[in-house]
Short mmCIF file of C-alpha atoms and ligand atoms in Angstrom, two decimals:
data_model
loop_
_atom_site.label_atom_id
_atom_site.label_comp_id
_atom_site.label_asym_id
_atom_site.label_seq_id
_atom_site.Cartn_x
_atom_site.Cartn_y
_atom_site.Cartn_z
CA UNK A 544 132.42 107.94 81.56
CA UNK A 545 133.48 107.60 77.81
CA UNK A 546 135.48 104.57 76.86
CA UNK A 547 137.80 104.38 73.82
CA UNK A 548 140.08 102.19 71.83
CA UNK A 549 142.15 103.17 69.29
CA UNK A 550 143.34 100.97 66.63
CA UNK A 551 146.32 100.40 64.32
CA UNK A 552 148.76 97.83 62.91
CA UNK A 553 151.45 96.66 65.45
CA UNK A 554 150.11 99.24 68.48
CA UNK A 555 153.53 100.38 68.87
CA UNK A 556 153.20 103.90 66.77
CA UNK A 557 149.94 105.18 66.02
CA UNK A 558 147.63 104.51 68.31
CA UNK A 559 149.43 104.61 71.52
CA UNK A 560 150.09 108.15 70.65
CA UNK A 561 146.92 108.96 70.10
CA UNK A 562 146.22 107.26 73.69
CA UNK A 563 148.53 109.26 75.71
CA UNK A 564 147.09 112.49 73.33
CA UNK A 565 143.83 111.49 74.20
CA UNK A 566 144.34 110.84 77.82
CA UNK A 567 146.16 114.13 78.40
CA UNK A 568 143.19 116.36 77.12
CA UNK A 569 140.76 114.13 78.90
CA UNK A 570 142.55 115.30 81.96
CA UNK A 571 142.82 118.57 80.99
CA UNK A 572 138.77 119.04 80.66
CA UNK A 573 138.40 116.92 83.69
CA UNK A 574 136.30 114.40 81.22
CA UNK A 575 136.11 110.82 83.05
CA UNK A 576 137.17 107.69 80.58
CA UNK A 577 138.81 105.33 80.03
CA UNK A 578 141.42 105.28 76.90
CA UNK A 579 143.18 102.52 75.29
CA UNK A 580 144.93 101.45 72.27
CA UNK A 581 145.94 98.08 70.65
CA UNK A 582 146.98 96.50 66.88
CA UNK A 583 146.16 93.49 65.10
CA UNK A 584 150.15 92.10 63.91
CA UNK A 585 151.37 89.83 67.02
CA UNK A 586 155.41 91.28 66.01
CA UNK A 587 155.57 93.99 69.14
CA UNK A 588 152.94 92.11 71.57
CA UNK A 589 154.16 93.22 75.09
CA UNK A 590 156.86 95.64 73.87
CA UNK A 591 156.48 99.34 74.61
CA UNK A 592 155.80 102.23 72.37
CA UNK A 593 158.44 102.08 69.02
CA UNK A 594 161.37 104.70 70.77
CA UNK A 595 160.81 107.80 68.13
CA UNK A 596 157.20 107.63 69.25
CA UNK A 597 158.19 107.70 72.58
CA UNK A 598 160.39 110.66 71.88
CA UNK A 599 158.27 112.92 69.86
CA UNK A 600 155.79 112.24 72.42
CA UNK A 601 158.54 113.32 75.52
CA UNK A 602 159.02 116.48 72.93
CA UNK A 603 155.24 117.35 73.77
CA UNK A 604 155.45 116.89 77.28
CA UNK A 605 153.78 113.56 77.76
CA UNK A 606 154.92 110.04 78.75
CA UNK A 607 153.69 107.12 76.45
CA UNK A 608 156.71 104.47 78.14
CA UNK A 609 154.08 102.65 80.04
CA UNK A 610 151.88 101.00 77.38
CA UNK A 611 152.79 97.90 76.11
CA UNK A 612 151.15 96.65 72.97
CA UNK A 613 148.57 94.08 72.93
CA UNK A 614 146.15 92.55 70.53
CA UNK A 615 142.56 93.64 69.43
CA UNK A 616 139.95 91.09 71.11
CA UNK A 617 136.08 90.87 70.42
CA UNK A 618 135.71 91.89 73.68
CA UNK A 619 137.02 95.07 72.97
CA UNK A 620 133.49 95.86 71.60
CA UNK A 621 132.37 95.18 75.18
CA UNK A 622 134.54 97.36 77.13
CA UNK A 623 134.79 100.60 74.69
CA UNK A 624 132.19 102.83 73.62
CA UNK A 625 134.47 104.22 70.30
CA UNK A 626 136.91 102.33 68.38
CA UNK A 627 139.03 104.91 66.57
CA UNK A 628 141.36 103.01 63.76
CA UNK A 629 144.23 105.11 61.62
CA UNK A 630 143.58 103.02 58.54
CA UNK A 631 141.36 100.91 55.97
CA UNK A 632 143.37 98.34 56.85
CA UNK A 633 142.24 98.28 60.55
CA UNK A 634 138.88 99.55 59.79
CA UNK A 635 138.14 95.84 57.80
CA UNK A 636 139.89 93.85 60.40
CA UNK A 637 137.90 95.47 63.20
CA UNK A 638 134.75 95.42 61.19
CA UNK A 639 135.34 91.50 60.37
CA UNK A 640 135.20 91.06 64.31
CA UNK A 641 131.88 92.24 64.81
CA UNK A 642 128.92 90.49 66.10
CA UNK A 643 126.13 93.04 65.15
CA UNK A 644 125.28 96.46 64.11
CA UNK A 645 125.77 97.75 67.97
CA UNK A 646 129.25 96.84 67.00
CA UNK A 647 129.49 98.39 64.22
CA UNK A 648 128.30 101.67 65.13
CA UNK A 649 131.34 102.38 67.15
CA UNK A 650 134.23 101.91 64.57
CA UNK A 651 135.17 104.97 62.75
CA UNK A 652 138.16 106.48 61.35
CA UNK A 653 140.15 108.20 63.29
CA UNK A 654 140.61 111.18 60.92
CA UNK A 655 137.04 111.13 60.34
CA UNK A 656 136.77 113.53 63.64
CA UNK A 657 138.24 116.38 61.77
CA UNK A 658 137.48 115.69 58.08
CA UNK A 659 134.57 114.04 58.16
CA UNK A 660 133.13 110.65 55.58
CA UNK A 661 136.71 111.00 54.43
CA UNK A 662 137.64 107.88 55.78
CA UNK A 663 141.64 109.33 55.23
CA UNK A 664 144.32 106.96 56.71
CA UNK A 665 147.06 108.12 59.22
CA UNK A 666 150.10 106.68 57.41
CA UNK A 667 152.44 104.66 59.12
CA UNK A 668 155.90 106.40 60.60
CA UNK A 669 157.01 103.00 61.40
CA UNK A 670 158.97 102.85 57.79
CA UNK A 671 159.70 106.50 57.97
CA UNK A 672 162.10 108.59 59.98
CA UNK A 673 161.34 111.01 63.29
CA UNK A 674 159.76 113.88 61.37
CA UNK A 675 157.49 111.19 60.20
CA UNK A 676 156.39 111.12 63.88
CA UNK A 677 156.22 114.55 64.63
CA UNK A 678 153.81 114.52 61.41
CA UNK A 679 151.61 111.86 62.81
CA UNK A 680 151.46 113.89 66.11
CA UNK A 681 150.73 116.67 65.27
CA UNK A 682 147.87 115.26 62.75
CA UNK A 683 146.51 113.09 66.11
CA UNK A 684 146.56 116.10 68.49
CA UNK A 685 144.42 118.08 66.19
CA UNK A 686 141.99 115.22 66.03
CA UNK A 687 142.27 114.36 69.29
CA UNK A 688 141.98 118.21 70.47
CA UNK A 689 138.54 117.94 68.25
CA UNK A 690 137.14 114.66 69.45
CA UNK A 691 137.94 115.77 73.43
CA UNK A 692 135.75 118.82 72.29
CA UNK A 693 133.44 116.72 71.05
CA UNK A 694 133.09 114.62 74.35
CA UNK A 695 132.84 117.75 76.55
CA UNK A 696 130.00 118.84 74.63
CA UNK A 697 128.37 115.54 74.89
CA UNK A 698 128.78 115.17 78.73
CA UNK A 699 127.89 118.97 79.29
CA UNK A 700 124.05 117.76 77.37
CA UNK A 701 123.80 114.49 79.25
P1 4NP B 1339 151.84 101.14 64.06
O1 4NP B 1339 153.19 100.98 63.18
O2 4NP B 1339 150.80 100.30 63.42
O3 4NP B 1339 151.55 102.62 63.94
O4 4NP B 1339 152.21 100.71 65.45
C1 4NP B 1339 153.75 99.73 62.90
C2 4NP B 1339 154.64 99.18 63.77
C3 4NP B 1339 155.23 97.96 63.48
C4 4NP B 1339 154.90 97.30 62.32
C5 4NP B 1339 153.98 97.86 61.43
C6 4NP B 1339 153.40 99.09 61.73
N1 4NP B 1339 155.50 96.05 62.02
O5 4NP B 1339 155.23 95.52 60.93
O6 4NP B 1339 156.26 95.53 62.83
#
């Protein structure tokens, strides 16, 4: 059972559709976890997904209406074994919440998976328009598609 957050400004964009990317190849490879995703500005706390991310994501065939965005917690270093966040931005704010190197350890960039010590930021479609989105997802389902590769390998040697 892998656990894992991912992290970005006001959870309403980014990283709920890297969730319900995540979640769907999870499935696919029959991987058992648990996938999450929440932001650090209080603006969209409770709402769901921002409606263009909730449309490219219909245009790939999955659902991401059911999330509702919430705020990063301390404890999230508690319940998640990874801690994926789309920018430098994120990457400080979660790193400024933790209690020791355990901690630590589990942040990375998100587009680290495919281009590794990069540390390259996913930029933000909230100011942008749908293609902006369709960008995004299709830059989050090749990471994704890597890091559920990733996690199949790891399971299949454990
Ligand atoms: P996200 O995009 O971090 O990808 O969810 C944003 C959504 C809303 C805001 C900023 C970024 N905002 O400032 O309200």
């Amino acid at each position: 059972m892998v656990n894992i957050l991912f992290v970005c400004t006001g959870n309403i964009c980014r990283s709920p559709l890297a969730e319900g990317i995540l979640k769907d190849k999870l499935n696919a490879l029959h991987i058992p976890g648990r996938v999450d995703s929440c932001g650090f500005e209080s603006f969209h706390i409770g709402d769901p997904p921002d409606r263009r991310a909730q449309l490219t994501a219909s245009r790939h065939g999955l659902d991401i209406a059911g999330h509702r965005a919430r705020l990063f917690t301390t404890g999230d270093f508690d319940d998640f074994d990874l801690i994926y966040v789309m920018d430098t931005g994120h990457f400080n704010n979660v790193m400024k919440h933790a209690r020791n190197a355990s901690d630590r350890a589990k942040v990375d960039y998100m587009l680290n998976v495919i281009s590794p010590w990069q540390n390259l930021g996913v930029k933000d479609p909230w100011y942008h328009d749908q293609e902006a989105f369709e960008e995004v997802f299709l830059l989050l389902d090749l990471a994704c598609d890597k890091l559920a590769k990733k996690l199949l390998t790891d399971k299949s040697r454990s």
